[in-house]
Amino acid sequence: MLTDAERYSLLAPFISENKRALFDRIAPERTRHVTVVMEDIYQPHNASAVVRTCDLVGVQDIHIIENRNKYTVNPDVTLGSSKWTDMHRYRDREADNSSACMQALKAKGYSIVATSPRADNVTPETITLDRPLAFCFGTELTGLSDVMMRHADVLLRIPMHGFTESYNISVAAAITLYTVMQRLRASDVAWQLHNDELHALKLSWARKTVHSASHLEARFEEEEDRSRERPQ
């Protein structure tokens, strides 16, 4: 069985030199120490703007809860960023998707961070970074559901100094993620992907880039099996 690193090296010749250089530069800047959760966002351009921000600051995983509202990518807003991030959707009509998402993230060691104007002193500038963090954003009018708030480990407030009571969700996400990622990059926290994760990520990007990648991989696997069967 070929490893992810071996599979990527075999697909690499089918990728342009410029794209390979981008993979090599961008992959080490990706993180899963921070992730984003969006619950029932009904304005697709706002959710798409969050996806674009995640790509730009290096957040690889995005969790999308679809209890009532289905999220559809707006390509005019994402500008291709959805291709390079991983979206995990929770859309079972018979399940409590919010709880399912929270339980899955907590099982992976994430601290659930709910953005709320009711938070006291925790802001993007002060939140503790040593544990993996899942930043949760709710609908534009009502915010996060009661289910999400019950699961929250931390309440986060983005300071405001005007008459209006809240930021647009895409702005709130941009402020939070940019601030936290800048702090992480200047810290001693091990926020980057491990080597095996890097290889897996670059392979996933290659599969999205190379035409008929699955057929090529199957051919490579067959050739590998035949080489192992040849007498030494």
GROMACS .gro file of C-alpha atoms in nm:
model
  232
    1MET     CA    1   0.000   0.000   0.000
    2LEU     CA    2   0.142   0.336  -0.103
    3THR     CA    3   0.174   0.604   0.162
    4ASP     CA    4   0.022   0.950   0.118
    5ALA     CA    5   0.371   1.091   0.063
    6GLU     CA    6   0.440   0.834  -0.210
    7ARG     CA    7   0.105   0.897  -0.376
    8TYR     CA    8   0.168   1.270  -0.381
    9SER     CA    9   0.515   1.226  -0.529
   10LEU     CA   10   0.366   1.016  -0.811
   11LEU     CA   11   0.094   1.273  -0.883
   12ALA     CA   12   0.330   1.570  -0.853
   13PRO     CA   13   0.465   1.545  -1.212
   14PHE     CA   14   0.108   1.603  -1.336
   15ILE     CA   15   0.089   1.934  -1.144
   16SER     CA   16   0.245   2.256  -1.270
   17GLU     CA   17   0.566   2.371  -1.106
   18ASN     CA   18   0.395   2.688  -0.988
   19LYS     CA   19   0.112   2.495  -0.822
   20ARG     CA   20   0.355   2.256  -0.652
   21ALA     CA   21   0.545   2.554  -0.516
   22LEU     CA   22   0.219   2.694  -0.378
   23PHE     CA   23   0.140   2.361  -0.209
   24ASP     CA   24   0.488   2.354  -0.053
   25ARG     CA   25   0.454   2.710   0.074
   26ILE     CA   26   0.093   2.706   0.193
   27ALA     CA   27   0.058   2.360   0.350
   28PRO     CA   28   0.297   2.434   0.642
   29GLU     CA   29   0.090   2.746   0.718
   30ARG     CA   30  -0.231   2.544   0.764
   31THR     CA   31  -0.367   2.457   1.106
   32ARG     CA   32  -0.627   2.238   1.271
   33HIS     CA   33  -0.550   2.385   1.613
   34VAL     CA   34  -0.821   2.637   1.524
   35THR     CA   35  -1.142   2.546   1.348
   36VAL     CA   36  -1.467   2.725   1.264
   37VAL     CA   37  -1.829   2.625   1.315
   38MET     CA   38  -2.118   2.799   1.137
   39GLU     CA   39  -2.470   2.718   1.254
   40ASP     CA   40  -2.767   2.772   1.021
   41ILE     CA   41  -2.626   3.067   0.829
   42TYR     CA   42  -2.904   3.168   0.590
   43GLN     CA   43  -2.713   3.432   0.392
   44PRO     CA   44  -2.475   3.234   0.168
   45HIS     CA   45  -2.254   3.534   0.086
   46ASN     CA   46  -2.173   3.577   0.456
   47ALA     CA   47  -2.090   3.209   0.503
   48SER     CA   48  -1.885   3.214   0.184
   49ALA     CA   49  -1.692   3.515   0.311
   50VAL     CA   50  -1.604   3.315   0.624
   51VAL     CA   51  -1.477   3.028   0.406
   52ARG     CA   52  -1.257   3.273   0.218
   53THR     CA   53  -1.121   3.416   0.543
   54CYS     CA   54  -1.042   3.066   0.671
   55ASP     CA   55  -0.836   2.996   0.361
   56LEU     CA   56  -0.650   3.326   0.387
   57VAL     CA   57  -0.555   3.292   0.755
   58GLY     CA   58  -0.471   2.921   0.728
   59VAL     CA   59  -0.767   2.751   0.901
   60GLN     CA   60  -0.817   2.422   0.718
   61ASP     CA   61  -1.141   2.280   0.862
   62ILE     CA   62  -1.486   2.438   0.858
   63HIS     CA   63  -1.788   2.274   1.023
   64ILE     CA   64  -2.127   2.366   0.879
   65ILE     CA   65  -2.446   2.288   1.072
   66GLU     CA   66  -2.760   2.278   0.856
   67ASN     CA   67  -3.058   2.230   1.085
   68ARG     CA   68  -3.289   2.463   0.891
   69ASN     CA   69  -3.075   2.646   0.638
   70LYS     CA   70  -2.869   2.474   0.371
   71TYR     CA   71  -2.541   2.641   0.286
   72THR     CA   72  -2.457   2.680  -0.081
   73VAL     CA   73  -2.113   2.807  -0.179
   74ASN     CA   74  -2.119   3.146  -0.351
   75PRO     CA   75  -1.830   3.122  -0.600
   76ASP     CA   76  -1.824   3.498  -0.653
   77VAL     CA   77  -1.737   3.540  -0.286
   78THR     CA   78  -1.522   3.234  -0.212
   79LEU     CA   79  -1.306   3.289  -0.525
   80GLY     CA   80  -1.208   2.922  -0.519
   81SER     CA   81  -1.117   2.907  -0.150
   82SER     CA   82  -1.372   2.631  -0.086
   83LYS     CA   83  -1.158   2.402  -0.302
   84TRP     CA   84  -0.862   2.430  -0.064
   85THR     CA   85  -1.045   2.405   0.269
   86ASP     CA   86  -1.223   2.103   0.417
   87MET     CA   87  -1.595   2.142   0.485
   88HIS     CA   88  -1.762   1.906   0.729
   89ARG     CA   89  -2.141   1.923   0.702
   90TYR     CA   90  -2.397   1.821   0.965
   91ARG     CA   91  -2.731   1.792   0.785
   92ASP     CA   92  -2.916   1.482   0.912
   93ARG     CA   93  -3.286   1.575   0.914
   94GLU     CA   94  -3.358   1.326   1.191
   95ALA     CA   95  -3.071   1.432   1.420
   96ASP     CA   96  -2.975   1.721   1.644
   97ASN     CA   97  -2.699   1.841   1.415
   98SER     CA   98  -2.573   2.108   1.653
   99SER     CA   99  -2.517   1.856   1.933
  100ALA     CA  100  -2.362   1.606   1.691
  101CYS     CA  101  -2.111   1.865   1.575
  102MET     CA  102  -2.026   1.975   1.929
  103GLN     CA  103  -1.978   1.618   2.048
  104ALA     CA  104  -1.755   1.534   1.753
  105LEU     CA  105  -1.535   1.837   1.817
  106LYS     CA  106  -1.512   1.776   2.191
  107ALA     CA  107  -1.412   1.415   2.124
  108LYS     CA  108  -1.118   1.555   1.925
  109GLY     CA  109  -1.014   1.775   2.216
  110TYR     CA  110  -1.154   2.107   2.100
  111SER     CA  111  -1.263   2.376   2.342
  112ILE     CA  112  -1.594   2.517   2.218
  113VAL     CA  113  -1.585   2.896   2.190
  114ALA     CA  114  -1.918   3.073   2.145
  115THR     CA  115  -1.914   3.432   2.025
  116SER     CA  116  -2.154   3.630   2.239
  117PRO     CA  117  -2.200   3.993   2.343
  118ARG     CA  118  -2.278   3.853   2.690
  119ALA     CA  119  -1.920   3.741   2.739
  120ASP     CA  120  -1.721   3.922   3.004
  121ASN     CA  121  -1.347   3.951   2.964
  122VAL     CA  122  -1.246   3.694   2.701
  123THR     CA  123  -1.166   3.853   2.364
  124PRO     CA  124  -0.964   3.743   2.060
  125GLU     CA  125  -0.667   3.923   2.214
  126THR     CA  126  -0.690   3.741   2.549
  127ILE     CA  127  -0.830   3.393   2.487
  128THR     CA  128  -0.598   3.111   2.597
  129LEU     CA  129  -0.441   2.936   2.299
  130ASP     CA  130  -0.290   2.620   2.448
  131ARG     CA  131  -0.594   2.399   2.367
  132PRO     CA  132  -0.746   2.346   2.021
  133LEU     CA  133  -1.023   2.600   1.970
  134ALA     CA  134  -1.350   2.573   1.777
  135PHE     CA  135  -1.495   2.920   1.714
  136CYS     CA  136  -1.872   2.908   1.667
  137PHE     CA  137  -2.078   3.165   1.479
  138GLY     CA  138  -2.458   3.174   1.454
  139THR     CA  139  -2.726   3.331   1.245
  140GLU     CA  140  -2.716   3.700   1.166
  141LEU     CA  141  -3.033   3.784   1.362
  142THR     CA  142  -3.048   3.546   1.657
  143GLY     CA  143  -2.691   3.426   1.703
  144LEU     CA  144  -2.609   3.076   1.824
  145SER     CA  145  -2.883   2.840   1.937
  146ASP     CA  146  -2.941   2.749   2.301
  147VAL     CA  147  -2.798   2.405   2.226
  148MET     CA  148  -2.470   2.557   2.110
  149MET     CA  149  -2.454   2.792   2.407
  150ARG     CA  150  -2.501   2.500   2.649
  151HIS     CA  151  -2.207   2.320   2.488
  152ALA     CA  152  -1.980   2.624   2.503
  153ASP     CA  153  -1.667   2.604   2.717
  154VAL     CA  154  -1.577   2.969   2.662
  155LEU     CA  155  -1.779   3.279   2.574
  156LEU     CA  156  -1.592   3.523   2.351
  157ARG     CA  157  -1.669   3.891   2.308
  158ILE     CA  158  -1.543   4.110   2.025
  159PRO     CA  159  -1.508   4.463   2.164
  160MET     CA  160  -1.746   4.719   2.011
  161HIS     CA  161  -1.745   5.094   2.057
  162GLY     CA  162  -2.041   5.208   1.846
  163PHE     CA  163  -2.419   5.228   1.858
  164THR     CA  164  -2.495   4.899   1.682
  165GLU     CA  165  -2.497   4.579   1.888
  166SER     CA  166  -2.311   4.328   1.677
  167TYR     CA  167  -2.071   4.274   1.390
  168ASN     CA  168  -2.176   4.107   1.068
  169ILE     CA  169  -2.089   3.736   1.099
  170SER     CA  170  -1.824   3.750   0.827
  171VAL     CA  171  -1.661   4.051   0.993
  172ALA     CA  172  -1.675   3.887   1.337
  173ALA     CA  173  -1.509   3.575   1.199
  174ALA     CA  174  -1.243   3.775   1.017
  175ILE     CA  175  -1.154   3.979   1.327
  176THR     CA  176  -1.144   3.671   1.550
  177LEU     CA  177  -0.953   3.440   1.320
  178TYR     CA  178  -0.696   3.696   1.206
  179THR     CA  179  -0.622   3.803   1.564
  180VAL     CA  180  -0.598   3.449   1.698
  181MET     CA  181  -0.385   3.321   1.410
  182GLN     CA  182  -0.144   3.614   1.441
  183ARG     CA  183  -0.109   3.537   1.811
  184LEU     CA  184  -0.058   3.167   1.744
  185ARG     CA  185   0.215   3.229   1.489
  186ALA     CA  186   0.400   3.446   1.741
  187SER     CA  187   0.358   3.188   2.020
  188ASP     CA  188   0.525   2.863   2.126
  189VAL     CA  189   0.203   2.665   2.075
  190ALA     CA  190   0.238   2.368   1.839
  191TRP     CA  191  -0.031   2.485   1.597
  192GLN     CA  192   0.105   2.346   1.269
  193LEU     CA  193   0.014   2.016   1.105
  194HIS     CA  194   0.225   1.707   1.170
  195ASN     CA  195   0.422   1.556   0.880
  196ASP     CA  196   0.164   1.286   0.808
  197GLU     CA  197  -0.110   1.549   0.805
  198LEU     CA  198   0.094   1.765   0.567
  199HIS     CA  199   0.135   1.475   0.325
  200ALA     CA  200  -0.237   1.394   0.345
  201LEU     CA  201  -0.330   1.757   0.284
  202LYS     CA  202  -0.103   1.798  -0.017
  203LEU     CA  203  -0.236   1.471  -0.157
  204SER     CA  204  -0.596   1.594  -0.119
  205TRP     CA  205  -0.505   1.914  -0.302
  206ALA     CA  206  -0.332   1.713  -0.576
  207ARG     CA  207  -0.642   1.500  -0.620
  208LYS     CA  208  -0.845   1.817  -0.675
  209THR     CA  209  -0.592   1.945  -0.929
  210VAL     CA  210  -0.495   1.643  -1.141
  211HIS     CA  211  -0.744   1.521  -1.399
  212SER     CA  212  -0.840   1.155  -1.342
  213ALA     CA  213  -0.627   1.140  -1.028
  214SER     CA  214  -0.814   0.835  -0.898
  215HIS     CA  215  -0.735   0.638  -1.216
  216LEU     CA  216  -0.370   0.737  -1.196
  217GLU     CA  217  -0.351   0.629  -0.833
  218ALA     CA  218  -0.511   0.294  -0.916
  219ARG     CA  219  -0.250   0.243  -1.188
  220PHE     CA  220   0.033   0.336  -0.950
  221GLU     CA  221  -0.104   0.090  -0.693
  222GLU     CA  222  -0.118  -0.190  -0.950
  223GLU     CA  223   0.238  -0.120  -1.059
  224GLU     CA  224   0.350  -0.123  -0.698
  225ASP     CA  225   0.179  -0.458  -0.640
  226ARG     CA  226   0.339  -0.610  -0.950
  227SER     CA  227   0.686  -0.490  -0.850
  228ARG     CA  228   0.647  -0.656  -0.511
  229GLU     CA  229   0.541  -0.984  -0.674
  230ARG     CA  230   0.847  -1.001  -0.900
  231PRO     CA  231   1.111  -1.250  -0.781
  232GLN     CA  232   1.417  -1.086  -0.629
   0.00000   0.00000   0.00000
